[in-house]
Coordinates of C-alpha atoms in Angstrom, one line a residue:
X1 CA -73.2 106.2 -106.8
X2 CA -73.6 104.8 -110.4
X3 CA -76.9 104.0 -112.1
X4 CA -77.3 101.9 -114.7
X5 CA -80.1 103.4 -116.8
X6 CA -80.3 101.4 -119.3
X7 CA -78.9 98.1 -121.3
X8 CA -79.0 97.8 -124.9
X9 CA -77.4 95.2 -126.9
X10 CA -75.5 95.9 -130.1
X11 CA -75.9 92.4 -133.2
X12 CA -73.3 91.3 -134.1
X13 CA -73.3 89.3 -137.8
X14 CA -72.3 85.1 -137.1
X15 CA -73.8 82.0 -138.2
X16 CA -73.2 78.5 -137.6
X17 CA -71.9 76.1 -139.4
X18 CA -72.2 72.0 -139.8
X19 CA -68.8 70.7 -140.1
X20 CA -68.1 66.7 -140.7
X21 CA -64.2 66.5 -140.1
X22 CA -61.4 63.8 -139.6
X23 CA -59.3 64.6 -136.2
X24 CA -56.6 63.5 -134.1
X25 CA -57.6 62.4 -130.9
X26 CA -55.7 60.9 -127.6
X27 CA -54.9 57.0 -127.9
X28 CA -53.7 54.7 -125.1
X29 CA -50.8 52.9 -125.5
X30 CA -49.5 50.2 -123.5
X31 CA -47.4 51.7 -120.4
X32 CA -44.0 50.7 -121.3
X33 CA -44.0 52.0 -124.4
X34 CA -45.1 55.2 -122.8
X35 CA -42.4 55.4 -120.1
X36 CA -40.0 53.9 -122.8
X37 CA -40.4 57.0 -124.8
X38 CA -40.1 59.3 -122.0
X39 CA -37.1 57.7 -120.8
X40 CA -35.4 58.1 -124.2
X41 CA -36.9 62.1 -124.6
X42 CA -35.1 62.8 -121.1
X43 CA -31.7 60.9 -121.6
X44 CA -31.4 60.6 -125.6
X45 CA -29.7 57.8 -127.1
X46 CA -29.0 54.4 -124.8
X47 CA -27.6 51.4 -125.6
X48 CA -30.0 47.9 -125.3
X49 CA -28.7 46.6 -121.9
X50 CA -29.1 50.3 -120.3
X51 CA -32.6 49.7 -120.8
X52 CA -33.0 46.5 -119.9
X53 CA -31.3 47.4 -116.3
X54 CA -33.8 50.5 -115.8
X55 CA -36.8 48.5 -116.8
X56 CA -35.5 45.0 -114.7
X57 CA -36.1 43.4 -118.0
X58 CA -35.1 40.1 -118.8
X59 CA -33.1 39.8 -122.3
X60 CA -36.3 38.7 -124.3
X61 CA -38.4 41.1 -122.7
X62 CA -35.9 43.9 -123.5
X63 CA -35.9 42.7 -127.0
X64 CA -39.8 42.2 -127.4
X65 CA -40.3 45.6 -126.1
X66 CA -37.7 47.2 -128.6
X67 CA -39.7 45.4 -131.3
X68 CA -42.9 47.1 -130.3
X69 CA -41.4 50.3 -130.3
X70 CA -39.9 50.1 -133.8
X71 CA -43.3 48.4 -134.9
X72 CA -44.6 52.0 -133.8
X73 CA -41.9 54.3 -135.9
X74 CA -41.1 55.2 -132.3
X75 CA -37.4 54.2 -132.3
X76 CA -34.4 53.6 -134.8
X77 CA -31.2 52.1 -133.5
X78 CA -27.8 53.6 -134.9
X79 CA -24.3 52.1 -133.6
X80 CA -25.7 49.9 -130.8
X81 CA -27.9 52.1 -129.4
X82 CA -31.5 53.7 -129.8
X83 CA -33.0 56.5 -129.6
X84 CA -36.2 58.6 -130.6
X85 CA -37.7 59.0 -134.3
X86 CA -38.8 62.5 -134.9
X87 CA -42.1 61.0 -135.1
X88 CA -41.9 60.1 -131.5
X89 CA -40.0 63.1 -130.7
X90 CA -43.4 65.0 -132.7
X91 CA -45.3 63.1 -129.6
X92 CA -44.2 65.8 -127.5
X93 CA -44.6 69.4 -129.4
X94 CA -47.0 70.9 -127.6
X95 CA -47.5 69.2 -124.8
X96 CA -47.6 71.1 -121.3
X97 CA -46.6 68.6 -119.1
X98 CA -43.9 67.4 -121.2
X99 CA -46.0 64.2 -121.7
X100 CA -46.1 62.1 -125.3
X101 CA -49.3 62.6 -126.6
X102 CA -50.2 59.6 -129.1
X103 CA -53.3 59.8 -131.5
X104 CA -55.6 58.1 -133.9
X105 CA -57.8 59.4 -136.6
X106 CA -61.4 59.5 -136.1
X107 CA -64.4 61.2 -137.9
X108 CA -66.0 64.5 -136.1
X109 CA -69.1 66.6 -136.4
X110 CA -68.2 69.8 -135.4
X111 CA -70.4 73.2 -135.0
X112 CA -68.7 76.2 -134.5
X113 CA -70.4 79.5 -134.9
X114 CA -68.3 82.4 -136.3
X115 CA -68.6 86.1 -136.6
X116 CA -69.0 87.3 -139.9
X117 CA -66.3 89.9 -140.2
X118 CA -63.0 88.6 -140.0
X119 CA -64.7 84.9 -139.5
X120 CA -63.6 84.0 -135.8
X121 CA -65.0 81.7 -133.8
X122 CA -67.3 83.0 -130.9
X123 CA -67.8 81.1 -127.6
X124 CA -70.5 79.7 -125.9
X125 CA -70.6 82.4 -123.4
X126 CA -71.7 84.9 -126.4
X127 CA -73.3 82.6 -129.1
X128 CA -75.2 80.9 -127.0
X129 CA -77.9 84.0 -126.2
X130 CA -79.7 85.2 -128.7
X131 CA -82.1 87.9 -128.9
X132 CA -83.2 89.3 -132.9
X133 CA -84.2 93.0 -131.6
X134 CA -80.5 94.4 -131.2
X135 CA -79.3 97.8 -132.5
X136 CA -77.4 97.4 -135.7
X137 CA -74.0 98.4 -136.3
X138 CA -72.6 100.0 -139.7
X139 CA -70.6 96.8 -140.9
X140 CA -68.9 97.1 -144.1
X141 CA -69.6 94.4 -145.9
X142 CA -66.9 92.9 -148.3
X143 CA -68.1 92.4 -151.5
X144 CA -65.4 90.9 -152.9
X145 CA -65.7 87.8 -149.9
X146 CA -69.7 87.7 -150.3
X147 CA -71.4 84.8 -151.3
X148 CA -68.3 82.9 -149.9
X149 CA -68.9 81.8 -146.4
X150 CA -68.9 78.1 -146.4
X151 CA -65.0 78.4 -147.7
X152 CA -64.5 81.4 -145.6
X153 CA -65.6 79.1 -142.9
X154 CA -63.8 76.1 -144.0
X155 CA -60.5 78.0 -143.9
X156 CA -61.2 79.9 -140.4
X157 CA -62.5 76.1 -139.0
X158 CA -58.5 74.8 -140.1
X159 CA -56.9 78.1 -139.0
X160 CA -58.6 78.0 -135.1
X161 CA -59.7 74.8 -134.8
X162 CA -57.8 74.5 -131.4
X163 CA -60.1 77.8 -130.0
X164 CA -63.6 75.6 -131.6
X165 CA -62.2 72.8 -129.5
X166 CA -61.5 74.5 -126.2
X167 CA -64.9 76.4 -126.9
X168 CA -67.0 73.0 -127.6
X169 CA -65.0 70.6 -125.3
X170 CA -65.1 71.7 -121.5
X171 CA -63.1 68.7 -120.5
X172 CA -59.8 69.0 -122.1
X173 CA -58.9 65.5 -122.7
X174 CA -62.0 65.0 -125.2
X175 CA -60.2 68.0 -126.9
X176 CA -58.6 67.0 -130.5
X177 CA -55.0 67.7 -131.2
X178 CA -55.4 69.2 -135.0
X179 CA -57.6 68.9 -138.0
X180 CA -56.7 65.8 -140.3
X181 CA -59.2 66.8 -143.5
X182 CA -62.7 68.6 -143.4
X183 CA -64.8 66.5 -145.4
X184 CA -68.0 68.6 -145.7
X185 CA -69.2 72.0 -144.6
X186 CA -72.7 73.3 -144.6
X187 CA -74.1 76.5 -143.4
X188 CA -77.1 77.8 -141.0
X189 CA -79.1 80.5 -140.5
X190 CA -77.5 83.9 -139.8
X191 CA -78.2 85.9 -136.7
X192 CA -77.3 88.0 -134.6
X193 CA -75.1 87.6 -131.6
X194 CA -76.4 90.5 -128.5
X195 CA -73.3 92.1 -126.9
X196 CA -74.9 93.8 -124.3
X197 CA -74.2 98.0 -123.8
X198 CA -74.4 99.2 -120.7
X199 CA -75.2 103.2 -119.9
X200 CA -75.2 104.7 -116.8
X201 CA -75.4 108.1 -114.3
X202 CA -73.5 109.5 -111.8
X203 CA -74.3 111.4 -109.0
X204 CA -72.7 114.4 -110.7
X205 CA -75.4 114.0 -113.4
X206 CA -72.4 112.6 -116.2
X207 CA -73.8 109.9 -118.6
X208 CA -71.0 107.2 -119.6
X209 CA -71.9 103.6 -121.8
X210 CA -69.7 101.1 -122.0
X211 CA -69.8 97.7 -123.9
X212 CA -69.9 94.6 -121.4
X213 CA -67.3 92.6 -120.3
X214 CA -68.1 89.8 -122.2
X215 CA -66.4 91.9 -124.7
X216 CA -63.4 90.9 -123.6
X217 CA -63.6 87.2 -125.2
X218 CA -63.7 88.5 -128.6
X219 CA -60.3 89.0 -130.4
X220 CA -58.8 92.3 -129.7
X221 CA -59.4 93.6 -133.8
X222 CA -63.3 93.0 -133.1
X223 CA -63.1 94.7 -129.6
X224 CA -61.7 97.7 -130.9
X225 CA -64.4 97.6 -134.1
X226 CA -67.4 97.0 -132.4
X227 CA -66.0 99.8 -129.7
X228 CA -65.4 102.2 -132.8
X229 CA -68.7 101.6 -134.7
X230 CA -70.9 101.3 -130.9
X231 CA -69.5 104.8 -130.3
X232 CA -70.6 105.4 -134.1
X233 CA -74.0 104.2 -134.0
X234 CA -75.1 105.7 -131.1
X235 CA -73.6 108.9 -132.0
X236 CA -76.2 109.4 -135.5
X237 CA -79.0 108.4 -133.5
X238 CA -81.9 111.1 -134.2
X239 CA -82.4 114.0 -132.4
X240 CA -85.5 114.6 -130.6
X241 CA -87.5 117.8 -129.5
X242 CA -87.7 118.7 -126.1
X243 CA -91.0 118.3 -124.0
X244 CA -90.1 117.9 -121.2
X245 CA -91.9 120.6 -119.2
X246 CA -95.2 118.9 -121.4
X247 CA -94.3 115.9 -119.2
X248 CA -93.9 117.7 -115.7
X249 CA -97.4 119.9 -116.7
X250 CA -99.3 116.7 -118.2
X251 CA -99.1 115.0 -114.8
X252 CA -99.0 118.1 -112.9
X253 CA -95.7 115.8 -111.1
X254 CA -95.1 118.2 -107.9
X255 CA -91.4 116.2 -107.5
X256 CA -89.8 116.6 -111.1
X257 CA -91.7 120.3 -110.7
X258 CA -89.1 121.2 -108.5
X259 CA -86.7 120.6 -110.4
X260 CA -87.6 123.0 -113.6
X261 CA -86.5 126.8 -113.7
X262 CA -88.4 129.1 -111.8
X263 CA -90.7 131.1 -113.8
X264 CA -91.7 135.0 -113.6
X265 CA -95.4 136.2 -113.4
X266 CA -95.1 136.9 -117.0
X267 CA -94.6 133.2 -117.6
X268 CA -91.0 134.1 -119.0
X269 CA -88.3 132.0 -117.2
X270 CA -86.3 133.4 -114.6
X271 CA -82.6 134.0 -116.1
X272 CA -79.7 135.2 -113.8
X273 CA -77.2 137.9 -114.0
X274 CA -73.4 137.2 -112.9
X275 CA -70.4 139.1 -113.2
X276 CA -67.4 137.7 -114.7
X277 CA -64.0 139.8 -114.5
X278 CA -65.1 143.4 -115.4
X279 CA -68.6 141.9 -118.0
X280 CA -72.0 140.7 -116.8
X281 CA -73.2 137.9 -117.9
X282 CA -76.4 136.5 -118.8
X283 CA -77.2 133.5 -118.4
X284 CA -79.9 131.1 -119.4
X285 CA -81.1 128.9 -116.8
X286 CA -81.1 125.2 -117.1
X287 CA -84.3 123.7 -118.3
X288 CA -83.9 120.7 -115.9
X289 CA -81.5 120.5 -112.8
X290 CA -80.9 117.1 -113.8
X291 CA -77.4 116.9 -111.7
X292 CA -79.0 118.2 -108.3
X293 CA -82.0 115.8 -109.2
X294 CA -79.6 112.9 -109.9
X295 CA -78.1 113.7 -106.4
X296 CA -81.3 114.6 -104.2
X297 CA -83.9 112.4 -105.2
X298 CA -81.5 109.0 -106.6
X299 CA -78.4 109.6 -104.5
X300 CA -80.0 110.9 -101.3
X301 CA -83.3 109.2 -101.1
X302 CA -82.8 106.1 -103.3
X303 CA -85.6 106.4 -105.4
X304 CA -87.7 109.3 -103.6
X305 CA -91.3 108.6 -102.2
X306 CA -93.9 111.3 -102.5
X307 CA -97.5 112.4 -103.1
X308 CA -98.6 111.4 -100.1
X309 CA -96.5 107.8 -100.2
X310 CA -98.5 107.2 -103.8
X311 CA -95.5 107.6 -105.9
X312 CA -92.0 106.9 -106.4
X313 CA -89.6 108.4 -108.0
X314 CA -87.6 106.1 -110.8
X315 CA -84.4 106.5 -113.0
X316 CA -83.7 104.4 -116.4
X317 CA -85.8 102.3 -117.9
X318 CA -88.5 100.2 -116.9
X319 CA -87.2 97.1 -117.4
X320 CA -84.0 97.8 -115.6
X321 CA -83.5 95.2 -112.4
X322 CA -83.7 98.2 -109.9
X323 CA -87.0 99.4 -111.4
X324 CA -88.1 96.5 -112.4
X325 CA -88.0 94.7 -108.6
X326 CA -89.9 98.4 -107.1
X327 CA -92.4 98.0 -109.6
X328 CA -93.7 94.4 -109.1
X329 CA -93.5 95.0 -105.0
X330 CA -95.6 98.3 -106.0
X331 CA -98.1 97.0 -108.4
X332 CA -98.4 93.8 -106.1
X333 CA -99.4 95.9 -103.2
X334 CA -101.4 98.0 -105.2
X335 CA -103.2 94.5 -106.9
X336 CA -104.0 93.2 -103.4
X337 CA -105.6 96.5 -102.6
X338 CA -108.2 97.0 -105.2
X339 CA -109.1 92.8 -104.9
X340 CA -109.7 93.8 -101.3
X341 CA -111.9 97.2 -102.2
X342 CA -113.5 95.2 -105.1
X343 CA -117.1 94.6 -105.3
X344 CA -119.2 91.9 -106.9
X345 CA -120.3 95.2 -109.4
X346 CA -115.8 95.3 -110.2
X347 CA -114.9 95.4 -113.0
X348 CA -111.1 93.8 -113.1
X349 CA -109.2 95.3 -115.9
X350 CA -107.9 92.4 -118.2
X351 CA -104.6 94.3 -120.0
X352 CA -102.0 96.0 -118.9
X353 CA -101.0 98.4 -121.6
X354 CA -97.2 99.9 -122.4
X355 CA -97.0 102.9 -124.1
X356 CA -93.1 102.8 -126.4
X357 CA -91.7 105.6 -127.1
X358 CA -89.6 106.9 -129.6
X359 CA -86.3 105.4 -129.4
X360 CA -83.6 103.5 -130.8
X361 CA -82.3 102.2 -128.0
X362 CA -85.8 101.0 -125.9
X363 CA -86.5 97.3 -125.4
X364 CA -83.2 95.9 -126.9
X365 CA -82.6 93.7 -124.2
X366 CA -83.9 90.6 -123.2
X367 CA -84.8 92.1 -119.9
X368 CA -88.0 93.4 -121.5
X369 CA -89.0 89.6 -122.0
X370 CA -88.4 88.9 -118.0
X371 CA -90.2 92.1 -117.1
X372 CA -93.3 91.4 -119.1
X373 CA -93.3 87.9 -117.5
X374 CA -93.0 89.1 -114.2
X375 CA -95.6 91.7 -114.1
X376 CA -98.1 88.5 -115.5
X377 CA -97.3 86.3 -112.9
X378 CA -97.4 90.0 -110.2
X379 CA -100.8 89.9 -111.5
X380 CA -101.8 86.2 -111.4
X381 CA -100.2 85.4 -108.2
X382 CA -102.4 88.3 -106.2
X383 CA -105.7 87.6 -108.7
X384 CA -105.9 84.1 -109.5
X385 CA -105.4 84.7 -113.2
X386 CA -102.8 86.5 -115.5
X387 CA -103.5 89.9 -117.5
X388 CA -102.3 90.6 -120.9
X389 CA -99.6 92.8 -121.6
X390 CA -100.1 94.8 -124.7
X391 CA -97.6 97.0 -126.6
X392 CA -98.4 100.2 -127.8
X393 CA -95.8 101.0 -130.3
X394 CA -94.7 103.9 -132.8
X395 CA -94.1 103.7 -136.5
X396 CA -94.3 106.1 -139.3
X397 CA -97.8 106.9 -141.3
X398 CA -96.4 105.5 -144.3
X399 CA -94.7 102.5 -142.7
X400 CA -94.6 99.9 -145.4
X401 CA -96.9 96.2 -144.0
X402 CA -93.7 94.5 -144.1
X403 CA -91.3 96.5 -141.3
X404 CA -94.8 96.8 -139.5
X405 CA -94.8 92.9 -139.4
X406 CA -90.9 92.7 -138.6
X407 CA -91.2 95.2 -135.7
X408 CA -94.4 93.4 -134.2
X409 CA -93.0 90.1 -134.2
X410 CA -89.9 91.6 -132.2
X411 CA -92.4 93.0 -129.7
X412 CA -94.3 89.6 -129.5
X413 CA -91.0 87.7 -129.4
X414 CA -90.2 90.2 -126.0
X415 CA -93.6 89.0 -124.0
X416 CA -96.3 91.0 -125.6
X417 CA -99.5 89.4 -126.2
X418 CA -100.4 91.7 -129.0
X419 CA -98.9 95.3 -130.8
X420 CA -100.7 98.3 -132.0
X421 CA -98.5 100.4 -133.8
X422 CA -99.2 103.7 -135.4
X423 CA -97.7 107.6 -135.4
X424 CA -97.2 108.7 -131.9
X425 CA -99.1 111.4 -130.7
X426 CA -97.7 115.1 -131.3
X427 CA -95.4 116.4 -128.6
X428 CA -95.6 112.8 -126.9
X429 CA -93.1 111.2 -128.5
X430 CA -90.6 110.6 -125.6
X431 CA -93.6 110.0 -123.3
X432 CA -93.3 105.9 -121.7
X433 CA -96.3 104.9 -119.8
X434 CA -97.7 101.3 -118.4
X435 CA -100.5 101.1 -117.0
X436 CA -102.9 98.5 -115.0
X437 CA -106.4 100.6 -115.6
X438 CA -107.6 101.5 -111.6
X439 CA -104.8 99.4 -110.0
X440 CA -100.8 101.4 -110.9
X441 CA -99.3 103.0 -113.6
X442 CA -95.7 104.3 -114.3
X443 CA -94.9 107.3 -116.5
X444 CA -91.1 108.1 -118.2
X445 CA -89.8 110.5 -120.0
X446 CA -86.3 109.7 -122.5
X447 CA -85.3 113.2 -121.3
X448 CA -82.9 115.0 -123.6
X449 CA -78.7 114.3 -122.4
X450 CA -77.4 118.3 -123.2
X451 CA -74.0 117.0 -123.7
X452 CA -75.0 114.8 -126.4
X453 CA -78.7 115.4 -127.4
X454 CA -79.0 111.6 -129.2
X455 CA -78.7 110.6 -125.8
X456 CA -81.8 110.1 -123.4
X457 CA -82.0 108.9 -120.1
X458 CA -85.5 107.7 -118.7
X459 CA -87.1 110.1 -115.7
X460 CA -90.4 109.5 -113.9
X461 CA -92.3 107.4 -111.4
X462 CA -94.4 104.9 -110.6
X463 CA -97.8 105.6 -108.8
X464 CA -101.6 104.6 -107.6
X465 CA -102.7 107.7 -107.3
X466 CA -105.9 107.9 -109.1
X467 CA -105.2 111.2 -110.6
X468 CA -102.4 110.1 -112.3
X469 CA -103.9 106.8 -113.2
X470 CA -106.7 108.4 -114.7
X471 CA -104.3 110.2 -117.0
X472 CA -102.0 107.5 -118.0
X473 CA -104.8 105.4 -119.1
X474 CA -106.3 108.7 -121.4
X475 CA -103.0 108.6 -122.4
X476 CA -103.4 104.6 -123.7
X477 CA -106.6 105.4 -124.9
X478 CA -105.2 108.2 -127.2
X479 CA -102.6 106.3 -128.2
X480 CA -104.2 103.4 -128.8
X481 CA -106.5 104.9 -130.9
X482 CA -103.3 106.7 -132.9
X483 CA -102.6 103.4 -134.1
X484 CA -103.2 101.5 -137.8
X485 CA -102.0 98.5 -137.5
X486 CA -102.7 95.0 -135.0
X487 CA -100.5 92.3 -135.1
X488 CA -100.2 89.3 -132.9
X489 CA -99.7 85.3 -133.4
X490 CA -102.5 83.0 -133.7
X491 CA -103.4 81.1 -130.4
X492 CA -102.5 77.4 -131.5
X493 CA -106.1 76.4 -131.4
X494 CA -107.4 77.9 -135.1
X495 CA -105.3 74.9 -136.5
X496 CA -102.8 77.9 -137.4
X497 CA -100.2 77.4 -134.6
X498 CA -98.8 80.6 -133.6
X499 CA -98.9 82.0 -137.0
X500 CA -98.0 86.2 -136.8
X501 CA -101.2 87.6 -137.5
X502 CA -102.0 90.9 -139.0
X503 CA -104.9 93.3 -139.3
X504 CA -105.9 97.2 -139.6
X505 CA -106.3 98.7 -135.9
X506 CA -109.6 99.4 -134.2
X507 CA -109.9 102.8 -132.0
X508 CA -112.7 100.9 -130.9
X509 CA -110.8 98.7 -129.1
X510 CA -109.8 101.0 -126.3
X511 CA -113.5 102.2 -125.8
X512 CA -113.5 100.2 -122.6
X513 CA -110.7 102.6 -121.0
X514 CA -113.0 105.4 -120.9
X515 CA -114.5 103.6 -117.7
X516 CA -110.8 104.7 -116.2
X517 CA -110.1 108.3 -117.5
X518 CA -113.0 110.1 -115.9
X519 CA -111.8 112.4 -113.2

């Protein structure tokens, strides 16, 4: 068994271009002077009457079709008999079926988009997606070629203009055969083109990421960059404290408890004794039996069910497909339920709120935008009517307005209907949690990879146990009221459109989920 925990997608720099070009494209041309000029490229030089006897011609047709030809630079006689011009022989340079190819001139708009490194052009497959909220990579930037894209472009348009054709023309004969003159080039917007990164588990507990296949249509210089600098990027992410027992203790989770080192009556962990050659040796237990977890509760019992069949265990993050399909049967189920236990006195809870935490590489996918989409229509499906889903996010005290604007217009660009952002709480930092107040709630935690502690791989559950609902909506409120700053985008009726909005946070405005954290 491998899981895939989580998907993240590395930017590459491109931008398109507008290019108005002259091109050759196929002609027709009458069909004997087609088979004419095949005949001659397979026999060479022949004399008039050979021709005439192959063809069945009569002497003025022979001659009429001889003028044609020469009318077309397509044949030159030399002692009695004719053969190919190099022109016409030109017909046939690359040409896979051995076939003349004749062309005309016409005018072309053309839009390519290219990668802004070495300025190759990227296929549909890749630049058509685009998502803004991917992790950058460490480019180094040219200085000496800055400022110079539109004849960067130009250049790279005449050096793979055959690639920009196969790329824009599915059917090959629309295809052009070369590039007669570019007559104007004009540049777009820059952005980023997602390559998707891929990490995932084994049963022996071994984390692995790999960049996608889609990789693979990239030239093999900028698959072995964008390897190099992935490997890079990921490899200085920040460090994190370790609190994960905090986790276990907070939810008083009786599954991952199993899973933590025994501890002494004095509270001190349990450590173990074993003899090596002629030494003893001490030696620490493990803070979390992650392999034996990976293996028991993932491998063993897919996902393990538990507390009474209130919770399940999960693996990766939420918005991976696994998880994401267990929690909108769950929170369905769990919907359907409290409409049927409601009362006219019920009070239906109108957000669902999603507690980030503090990572690099959460939510840079768009399966966050499918997720959040999903769990609104879970909701209006079972309910008659959609719920909110608002983003909880974490940002520095001293944050400046701007990156706090940037960063919330990400999160309202992945399905959020608003962001708070503010400092996360203390010792909660790697804490995840989405909840539906009184209907389910999931909890995470980016627990700490020992082989490479930059590396964090998402472990919790899902639930509708009240308990632990109770607490994951204290821990919203808390959050929540952590945070300084509201943004979210105007709602089209305030003769604003959807203008981003901005505004100082109100701890007030999670009041209402002290109705839920009462135990």
């Amino acid at each position: 068994m491998r899981e895939r925990f989580n998907t993240v997608a590395v930017a590459i720099p491109a931008q398109q271009f507008h290019v108005r070009c002259h091109v050759s494209i196929e002609r027709q041309v009458p069909i004997m002077t087609d088979f004419a000029v095949r005949l001659l490229h397979l026999t060479g030089p022949l004399e008039i009457n050979a021709m005439q006897e192959y063809f069945g011609l009569s002497s003025n047709q022979t001659i009429d079709l001889i003028d044609l030809l020469r009318s077309e630079g397509l044949v030159e006689e030399s002692g009695g008999r004719y053969s190919l011009t190099s022109y016409a022989e030109g017909r046939f340079v690359g040409s896979s079926d051995d076939l003349p190819r004749f062309t005309r001139i016409v005018e072309r708009q053309s839009r390519p988009v290219f990668e802004l490194l070495s300025y190759t052009p990227i296929p549909k497959a890749l630049s058509g997606t685009y998502w803004d909220n991917a992790l950058e990579l460490e480019w180094a930037s040219n200085d000496e070629a800055h400022g110079q894209t539109v004849e960067r472009a130009e250049a790279a348009f005449h050096q793979h203009f055959l690639d920009i054709e196969r790329f824009q023309q599915d059917e090959e004969w629309r295809r052009a055969f070369s590039c007669y003159k570019v007559d104007n080039v004009t540049s777009g917007r820059p952005f980023n083109v997602p390559l998707p990164v891929h990490f995932e588990v084994d049963l022996d507990g071994n984390v692995e990421f790999d960049v996608d296949t889609q990789l693979d249509l990239l030239p093999d210089e900028l698959r072995s960059r964008v390897r190099r600098l992935t490997a890079d990027r990921i490899g200085s992410l920040k460090a994190h404290s370790d609190y994960f027992k905090g986790f276990v203790d907070f939810f008083e989770d009786a599954l991952l408890l199993r899973y933590l080192p025994v501890s002494r009556a004095d509270g001190k962990s349990a450590s173990s004794v074993i003899q090596s050659g002629h030494k003893l040796v001490l030696r620490k237990p493990l803070d979390f039996d992650f392999q034996r977890y990976v293996r028991e509760v993932h491998g063993g019992a897919d996902g393990e069910v538990y507390d009474d069949k209130q919770s399940r265990a999960l693996l990766g993050a939420l918005y991976m497909p696994k998880n994401q399909d267990r929690l909108v049967e769950a929170l369905s189920a769990a919907a359907d339920h409290f409409k049927r236990a409601a009362t006219a006195d019920t009070s239906y809870p109108l957000e669902m709120l999603w507690v980030i935490p503090e990572t690099d590489l959460w939510g840079r996918t768009e399966l966050v935008r499918r997720f959040i989409e999903r769990l609104s229509a879970t909701i209006a499906k079972v309910w008659g009517e959609p719920v909110e889903v608002v983003g909880i996010a974490p940002a520095p005290q001293d944050e400046p307005v701007e990156r706090i604007r940037k960063r919330g217009n990400l999160l309202l660009d992945a399905g959020f209907s608003k962001v708070y952002l503010g400092p996360s709480i203390a010792r909660f930092e790697r804490f995840e949690t989405m909840v539906l107040p009184g209907v389910y709630g999931a909890a995470m935690y980016q627990w700490k990879v020992p082989s490479m502690d930059v590396l964090s791989v998402p472990i919790g559950f899902g639930t509708h146990s009240p308990k632990a609902l109770h607490r994951l909506s204290k821990l919203a409120r808390n959050a929540g009221a952590n945070a300084l700053h509201r943004v979210w985008r105007g709602s089209g009726k305030d003769g604003e459109d959807r203008k981003l909005k901005y505004t100082a946070a109100l701890a007030s405005d999670f009041l209402y989920l002290d109705d839920f954290v009462v135990d």
